Short mmCIF file of C-alpha atoms and ligand atoms in Angstrom, two decimals:
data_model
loop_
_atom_site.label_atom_id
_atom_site.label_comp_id
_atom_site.label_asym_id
_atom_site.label_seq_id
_atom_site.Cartn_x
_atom_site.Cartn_y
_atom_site.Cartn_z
CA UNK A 2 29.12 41.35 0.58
CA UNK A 3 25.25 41.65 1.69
CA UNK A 4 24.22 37.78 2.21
CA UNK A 5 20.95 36.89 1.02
CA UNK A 6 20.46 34.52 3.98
CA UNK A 7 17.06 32.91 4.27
CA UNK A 8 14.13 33.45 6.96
CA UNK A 9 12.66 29.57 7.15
CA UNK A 10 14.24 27.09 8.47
CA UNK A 11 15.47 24.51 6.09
CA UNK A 12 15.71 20.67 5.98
CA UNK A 13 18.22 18.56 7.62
CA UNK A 14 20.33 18.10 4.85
CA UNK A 15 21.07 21.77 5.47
CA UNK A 16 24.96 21.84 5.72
CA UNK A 17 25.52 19.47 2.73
CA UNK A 18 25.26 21.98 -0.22
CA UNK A 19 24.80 19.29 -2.80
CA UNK A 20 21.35 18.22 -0.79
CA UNK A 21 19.68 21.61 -0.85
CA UNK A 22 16.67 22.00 -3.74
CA UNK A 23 18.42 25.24 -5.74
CA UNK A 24 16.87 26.38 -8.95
CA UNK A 25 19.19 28.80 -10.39
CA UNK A 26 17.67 29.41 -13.80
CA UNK A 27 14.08 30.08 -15.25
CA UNK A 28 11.53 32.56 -16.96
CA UNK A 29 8.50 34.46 -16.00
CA UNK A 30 6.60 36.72 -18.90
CA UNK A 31 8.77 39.64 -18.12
CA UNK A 32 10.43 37.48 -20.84
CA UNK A 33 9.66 34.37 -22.45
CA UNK A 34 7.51 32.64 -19.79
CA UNK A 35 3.91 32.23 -19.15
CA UNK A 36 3.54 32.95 -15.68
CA UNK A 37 4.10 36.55 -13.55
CA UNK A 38 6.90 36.72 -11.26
CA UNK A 39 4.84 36.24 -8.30
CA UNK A 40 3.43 32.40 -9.81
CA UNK A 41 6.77 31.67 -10.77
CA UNK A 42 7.63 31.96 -7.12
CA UNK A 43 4.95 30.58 -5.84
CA UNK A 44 5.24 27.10 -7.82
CA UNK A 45 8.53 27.15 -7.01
CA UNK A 46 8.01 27.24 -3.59
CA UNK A 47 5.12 24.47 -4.12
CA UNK A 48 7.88 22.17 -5.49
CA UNK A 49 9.80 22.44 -2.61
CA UNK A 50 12.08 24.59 -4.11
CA UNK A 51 14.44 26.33 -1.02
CA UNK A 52 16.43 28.94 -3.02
CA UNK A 53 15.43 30.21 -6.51
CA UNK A 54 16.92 32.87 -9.34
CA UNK A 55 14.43 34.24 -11.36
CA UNK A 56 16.68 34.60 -14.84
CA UNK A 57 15.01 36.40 -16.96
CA UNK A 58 16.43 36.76 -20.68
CA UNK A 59 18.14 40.43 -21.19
CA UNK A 60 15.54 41.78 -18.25
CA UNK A 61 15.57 43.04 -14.61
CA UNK A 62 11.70 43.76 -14.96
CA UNK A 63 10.60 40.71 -12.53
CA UNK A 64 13.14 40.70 -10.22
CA UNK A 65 11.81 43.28 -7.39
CA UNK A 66 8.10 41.11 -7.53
CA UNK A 67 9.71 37.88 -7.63
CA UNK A 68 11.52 39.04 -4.72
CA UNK A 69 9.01 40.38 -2.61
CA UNK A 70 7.16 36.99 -3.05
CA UNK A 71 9.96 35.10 -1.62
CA UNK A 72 10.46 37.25 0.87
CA UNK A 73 6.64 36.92 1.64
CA UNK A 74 6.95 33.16 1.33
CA UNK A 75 10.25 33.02 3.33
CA UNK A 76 12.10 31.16 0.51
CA UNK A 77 15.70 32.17 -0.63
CA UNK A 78 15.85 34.80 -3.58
CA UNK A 79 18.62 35.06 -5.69
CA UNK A 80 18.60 38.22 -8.24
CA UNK A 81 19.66 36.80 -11.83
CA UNK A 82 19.25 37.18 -15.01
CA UNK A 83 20.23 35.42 -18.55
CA UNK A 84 21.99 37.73 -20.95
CA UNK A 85 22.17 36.84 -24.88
CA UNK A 86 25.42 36.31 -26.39
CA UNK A 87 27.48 36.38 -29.93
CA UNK A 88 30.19 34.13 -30.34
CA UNK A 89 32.19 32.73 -33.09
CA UNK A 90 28.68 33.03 -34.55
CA UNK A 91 26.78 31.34 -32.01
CA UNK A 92 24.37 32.40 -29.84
CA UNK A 93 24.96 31.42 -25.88
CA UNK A 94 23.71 32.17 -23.23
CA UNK A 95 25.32 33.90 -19.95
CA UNK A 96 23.14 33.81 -16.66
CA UNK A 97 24.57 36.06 -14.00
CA UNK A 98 23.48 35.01 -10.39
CA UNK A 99 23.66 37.19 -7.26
CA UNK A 100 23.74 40.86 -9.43
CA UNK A 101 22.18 43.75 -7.90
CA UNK A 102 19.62 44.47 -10.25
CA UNK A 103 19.56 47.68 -9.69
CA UNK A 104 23.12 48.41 -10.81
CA UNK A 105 23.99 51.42 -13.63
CA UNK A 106 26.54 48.09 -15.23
CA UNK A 107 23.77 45.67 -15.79
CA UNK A 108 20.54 48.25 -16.47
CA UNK A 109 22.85 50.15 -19.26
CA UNK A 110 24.32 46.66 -20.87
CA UNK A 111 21.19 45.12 -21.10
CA UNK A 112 19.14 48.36 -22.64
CA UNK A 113 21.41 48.12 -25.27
CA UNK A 114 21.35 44.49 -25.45
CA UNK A 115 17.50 43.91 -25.91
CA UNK A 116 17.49 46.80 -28.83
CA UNK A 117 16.61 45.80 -32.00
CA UNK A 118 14.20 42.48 -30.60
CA UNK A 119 11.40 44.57 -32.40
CA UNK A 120 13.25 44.90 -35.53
CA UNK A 121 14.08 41.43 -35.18
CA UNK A 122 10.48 40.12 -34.87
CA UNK A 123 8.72 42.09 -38.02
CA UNK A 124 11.63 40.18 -39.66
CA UNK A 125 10.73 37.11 -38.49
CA UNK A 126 7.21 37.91 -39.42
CA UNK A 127 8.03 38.49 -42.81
CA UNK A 128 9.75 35.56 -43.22
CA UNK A 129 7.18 33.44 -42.06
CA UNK A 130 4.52 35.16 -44.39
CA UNK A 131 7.08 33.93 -47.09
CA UNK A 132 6.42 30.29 -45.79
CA UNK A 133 2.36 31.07 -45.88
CA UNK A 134 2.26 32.11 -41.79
CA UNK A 135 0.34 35.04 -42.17
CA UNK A 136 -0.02 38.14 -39.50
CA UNK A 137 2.52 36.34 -37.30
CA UNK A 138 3.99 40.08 -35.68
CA UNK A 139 1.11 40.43 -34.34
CA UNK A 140 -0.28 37.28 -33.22
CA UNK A 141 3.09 36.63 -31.28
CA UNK A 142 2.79 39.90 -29.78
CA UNK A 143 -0.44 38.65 -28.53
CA UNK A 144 1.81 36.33 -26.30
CA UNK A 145 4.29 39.03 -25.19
CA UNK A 146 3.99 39.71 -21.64
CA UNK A 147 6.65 42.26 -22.22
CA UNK A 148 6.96 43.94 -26.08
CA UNK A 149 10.41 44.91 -25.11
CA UNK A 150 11.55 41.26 -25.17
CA UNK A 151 9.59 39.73 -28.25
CA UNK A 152 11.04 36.53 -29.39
CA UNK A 153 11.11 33.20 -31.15
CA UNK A 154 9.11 31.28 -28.15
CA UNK A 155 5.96 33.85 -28.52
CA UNK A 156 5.84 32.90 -32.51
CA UNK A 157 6.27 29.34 -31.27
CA UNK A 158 3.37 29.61 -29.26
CA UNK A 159 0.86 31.51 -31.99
CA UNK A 160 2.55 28.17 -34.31
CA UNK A 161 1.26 25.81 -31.85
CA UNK A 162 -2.18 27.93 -31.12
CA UNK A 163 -2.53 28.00 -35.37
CA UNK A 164 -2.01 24.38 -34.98
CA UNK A 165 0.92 24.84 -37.86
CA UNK A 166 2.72 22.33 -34.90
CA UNK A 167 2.10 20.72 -32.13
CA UNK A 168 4.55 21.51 -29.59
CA UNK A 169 7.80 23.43 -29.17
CA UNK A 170 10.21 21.10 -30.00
CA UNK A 171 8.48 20.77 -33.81
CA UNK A 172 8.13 24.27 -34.33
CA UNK A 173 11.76 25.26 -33.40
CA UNK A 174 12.79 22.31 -35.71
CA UNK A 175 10.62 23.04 -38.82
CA UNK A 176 10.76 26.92 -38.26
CA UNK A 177 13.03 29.13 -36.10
CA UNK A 178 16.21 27.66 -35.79
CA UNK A 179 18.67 28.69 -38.63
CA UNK A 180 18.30 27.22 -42.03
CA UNK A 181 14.61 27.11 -41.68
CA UNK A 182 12.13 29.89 -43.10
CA UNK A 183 11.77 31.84 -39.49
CA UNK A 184 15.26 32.19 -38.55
CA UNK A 185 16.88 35.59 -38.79
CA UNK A 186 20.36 36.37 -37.39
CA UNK A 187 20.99 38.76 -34.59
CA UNK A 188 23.95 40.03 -32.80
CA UNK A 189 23.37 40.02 -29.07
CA UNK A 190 26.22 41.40 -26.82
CA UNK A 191 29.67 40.22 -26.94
CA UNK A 192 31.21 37.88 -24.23
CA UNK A 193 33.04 40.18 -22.52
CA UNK A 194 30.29 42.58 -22.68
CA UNK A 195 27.91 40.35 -20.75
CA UNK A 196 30.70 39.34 -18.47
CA UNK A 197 31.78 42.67 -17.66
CA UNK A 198 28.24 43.86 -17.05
CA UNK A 199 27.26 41.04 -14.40
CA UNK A 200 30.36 41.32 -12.41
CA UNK A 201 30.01 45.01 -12.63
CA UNK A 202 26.53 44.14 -10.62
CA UNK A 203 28.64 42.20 -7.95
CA UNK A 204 27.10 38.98 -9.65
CA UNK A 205 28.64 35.42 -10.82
CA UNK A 206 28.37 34.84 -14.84
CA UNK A 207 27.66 30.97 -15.79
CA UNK A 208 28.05 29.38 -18.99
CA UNK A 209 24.22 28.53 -19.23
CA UNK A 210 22.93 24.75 -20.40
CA UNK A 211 26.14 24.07 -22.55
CA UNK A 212 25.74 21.63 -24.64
CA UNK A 213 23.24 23.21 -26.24
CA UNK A 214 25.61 24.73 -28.15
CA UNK A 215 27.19 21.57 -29.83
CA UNK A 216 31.16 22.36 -29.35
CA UNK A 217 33.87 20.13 -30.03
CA UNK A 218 36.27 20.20 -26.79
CA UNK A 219 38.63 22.30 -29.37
CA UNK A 220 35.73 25.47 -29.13
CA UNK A 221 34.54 24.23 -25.76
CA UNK A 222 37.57 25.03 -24.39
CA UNK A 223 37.99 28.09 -26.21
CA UNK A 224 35.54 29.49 -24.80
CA UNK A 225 36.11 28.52 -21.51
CA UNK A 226 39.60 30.10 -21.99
CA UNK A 227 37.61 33.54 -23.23
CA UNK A 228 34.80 33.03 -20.44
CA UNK A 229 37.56 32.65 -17.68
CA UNK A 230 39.93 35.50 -19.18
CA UNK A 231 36.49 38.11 -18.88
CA UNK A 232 36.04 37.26 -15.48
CA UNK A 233 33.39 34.36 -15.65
CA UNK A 234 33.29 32.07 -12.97
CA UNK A 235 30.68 29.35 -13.30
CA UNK A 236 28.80 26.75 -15.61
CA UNK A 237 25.68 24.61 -15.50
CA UNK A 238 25.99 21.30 -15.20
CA UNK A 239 22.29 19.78 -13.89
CA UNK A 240 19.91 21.58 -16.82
CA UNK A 241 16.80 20.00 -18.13
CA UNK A 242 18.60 21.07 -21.34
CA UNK A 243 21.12 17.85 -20.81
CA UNK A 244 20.92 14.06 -20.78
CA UNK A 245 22.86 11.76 -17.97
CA UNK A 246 26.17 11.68 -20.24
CA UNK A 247 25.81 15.38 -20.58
CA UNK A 248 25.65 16.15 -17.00
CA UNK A 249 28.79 14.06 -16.58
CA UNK A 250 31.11 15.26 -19.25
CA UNK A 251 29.72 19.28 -17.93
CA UNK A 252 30.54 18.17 -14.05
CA UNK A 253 34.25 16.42 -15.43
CA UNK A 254 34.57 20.06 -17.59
CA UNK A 255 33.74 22.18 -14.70
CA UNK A 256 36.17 19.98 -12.12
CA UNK A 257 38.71 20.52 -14.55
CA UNK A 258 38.77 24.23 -15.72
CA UNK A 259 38.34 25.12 -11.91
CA UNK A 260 34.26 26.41 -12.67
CA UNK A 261 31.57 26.55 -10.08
CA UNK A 262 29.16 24.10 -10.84
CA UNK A 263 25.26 25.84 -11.37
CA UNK A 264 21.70 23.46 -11.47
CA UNK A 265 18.52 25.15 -13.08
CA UNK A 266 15.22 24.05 -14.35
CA UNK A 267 15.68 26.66 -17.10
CA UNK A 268 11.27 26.82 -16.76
CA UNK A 269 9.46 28.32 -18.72
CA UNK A 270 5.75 27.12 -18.42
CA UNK A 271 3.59 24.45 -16.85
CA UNK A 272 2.75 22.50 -20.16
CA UNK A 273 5.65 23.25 -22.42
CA UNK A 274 8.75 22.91 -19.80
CA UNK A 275 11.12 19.92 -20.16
CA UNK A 276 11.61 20.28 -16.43
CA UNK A 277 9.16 21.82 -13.87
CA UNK A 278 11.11 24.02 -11.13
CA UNK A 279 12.92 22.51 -8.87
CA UNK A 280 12.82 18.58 -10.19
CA UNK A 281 16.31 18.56 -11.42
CA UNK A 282 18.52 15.31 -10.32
CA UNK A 283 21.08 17.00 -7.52
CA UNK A 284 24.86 18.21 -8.54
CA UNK A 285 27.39 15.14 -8.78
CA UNK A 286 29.27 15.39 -5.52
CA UNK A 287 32.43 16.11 -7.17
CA UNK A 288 31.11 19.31 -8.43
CA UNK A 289 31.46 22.73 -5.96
CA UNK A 290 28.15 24.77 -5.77
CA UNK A 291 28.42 27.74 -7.32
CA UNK A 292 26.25 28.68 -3.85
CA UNK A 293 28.38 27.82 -1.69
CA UNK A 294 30.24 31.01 -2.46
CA UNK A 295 27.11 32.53 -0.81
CA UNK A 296 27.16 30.71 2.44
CA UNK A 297 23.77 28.64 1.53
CA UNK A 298 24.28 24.81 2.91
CA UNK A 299 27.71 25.61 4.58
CA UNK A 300 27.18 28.27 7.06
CA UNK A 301 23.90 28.42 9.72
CA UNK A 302 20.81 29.68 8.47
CA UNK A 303 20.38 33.04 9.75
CA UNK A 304 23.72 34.05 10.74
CA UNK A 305 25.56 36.93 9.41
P1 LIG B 492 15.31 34.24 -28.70
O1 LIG B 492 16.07 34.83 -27.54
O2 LIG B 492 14.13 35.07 -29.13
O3 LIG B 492 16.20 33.87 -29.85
O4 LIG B 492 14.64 32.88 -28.18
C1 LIG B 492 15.40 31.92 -27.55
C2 LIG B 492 14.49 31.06 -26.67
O5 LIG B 492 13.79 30.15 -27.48
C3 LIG B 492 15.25 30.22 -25.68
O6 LIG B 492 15.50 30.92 -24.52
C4 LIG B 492 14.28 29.09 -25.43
O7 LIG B 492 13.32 29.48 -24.49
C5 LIG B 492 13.62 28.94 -26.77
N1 LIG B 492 14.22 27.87 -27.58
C6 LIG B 492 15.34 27.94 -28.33
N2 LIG B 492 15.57 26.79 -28.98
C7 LIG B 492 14.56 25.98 -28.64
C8 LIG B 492 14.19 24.63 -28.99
N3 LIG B 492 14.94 23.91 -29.85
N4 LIG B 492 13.08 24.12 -28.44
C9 LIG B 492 12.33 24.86 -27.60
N5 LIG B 492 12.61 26.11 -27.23
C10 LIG B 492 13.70 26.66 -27.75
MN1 LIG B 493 13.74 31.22 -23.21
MN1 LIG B 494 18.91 29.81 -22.53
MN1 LIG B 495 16.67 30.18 -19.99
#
């Protein structure tokens, strides 16, 4: 296995995984961020941030400029991305860490996988013209750095710019999450799709920010028991998506199913962001870094 080991020294908390700043989970506009690749890097790196994934939803697009900032900035790159999920009706999310983007697996899976965001979006629009929004298609287009990847944050952001809302949290709330005039099903992959795809790539595949998803332990564990039969290996447990309580229950979870334990920001942009990169509490020591598995905070820097 090719080890993405880092150029830069690091601090001298070095050999104790838990201490080093790892950001394994946010956006640039390849997707559903504001900022290019290369800024997402950059403030990363600003915020002290020592290793970072670049995750970007269903997309490989930012990956080789995000990487060749890091590597210009000498801070640790890991290639990700977060893939969209059906399950028992839900949508989840599945970020897969350490893939080689560049693998026939992932590329294929995820062409398929972003299809039908278009279709998905004039629906949307038409939906929201139904609820007096008018010309949203096209406004939210305005705000998609990528066409490919269209979706409900770029009509959040024409809601807020219309002044219909006044920040995200409102205008998921009033508008785009189901039951509400904006909402329109899809169906993304299927678990073992997105699994099989980002182990395919030679990556890791995380349950991303799960309590998000409001399970009982009766489907929580379900799906662990699907997620581990497919091949996944790891979940997050320190997510700006989840409170104090959450990041305990998700630590206790991962300690007891035997999952690698994941921390990212899950940024998007500078004003709208729960969480800026990188300022994320550290893992509970009782968790395992799903890092570790890469050598980073357990072997010396620079060896091979
Ligand atoms: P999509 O893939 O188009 O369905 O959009 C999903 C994205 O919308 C997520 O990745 C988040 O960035 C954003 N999102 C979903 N729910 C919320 C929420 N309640 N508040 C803010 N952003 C949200
Ligand atoms: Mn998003
Ligand atoms: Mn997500
Ligand atoms: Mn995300």
């Amino acid at each position: 296995m090719k080890l993405p080991w880092r150029s830069r020294p690091v601090d001298l908390h070095a050999f104790d995984p838990h201490r080093i700043n790892v950001d394994l989970h946010c956006h640039s506009n390849l997707s559903d961020g504001v900022l290019e690749p290369e800024l997402v890097v950059e403030r990363a790196f600003r915020n002290g941030v020592q290793w970072l994934a670049l995750t970007d939803h269903d997309e490989l697009g930012g990956i080789a400029r995000a990487q060749a900032q890091a590597e210009r900035l000498g801070l640790g790159f890991i290639q990700g991305v977060e893939i969209s999920v059906t399950w028992a009706g839900k949508t989840l999310h599945i970020v897969g860490l350490h893939i080689d983007s560049t693998h026939e697996s992932i590329v294929r899976g995820l062409e398929q996988t972003r299809d039908g965001r278009v279709d998905r979006a004039r629906e949307i629009s038409v939906q929201l013209e139904k609820a007096g929004i008018s010309d949203a298609f096209d406004g939210a287009m305005v705000y998609a750095g990528n066409p490919q990847l269209i979706g409900r944050s770029h009509f959040a952001r024409l809601l807020i710019e219309r002044k219909v809302c006044s920040d995200m949290r409102e205008v998921f709330g009033r508008y785009l999450v189901e039951g509400k005039p904006g909402y329109v099903p899809h169906r993304w992959a299927s678990l073992r799709d997105a699994v099989a795809w980002i182990r395919g790539s030679g990556g890791i595949a995380v349950i991303a920010h799960p309590a998000r998803y409001k399970l009982d332990d009766l489907l929580l564990h379900t799906l662990i028991d699907e997620f581990l039969e497919a091949g996944g290996e790891g979940i997050e447990v320190v997510t700006s998506a989840h409170t104090r309580d959450e990041v305990r229950r998700f630590a206790a979870v991962a300690r007891s199913r035997g999952l690698l334990a994941s921390r990212g920001s899950d940024f998007h942009a500078p004003d709208e962001s729960r969480c800026d990169l990188g300022e994320l509490p550290p893992l509970p020591d009782s968790v395992e870094p799903i890092w570790a598995r890469w050598g980073i905070g357990i072997a010396p820097v620079g060896a091979s």
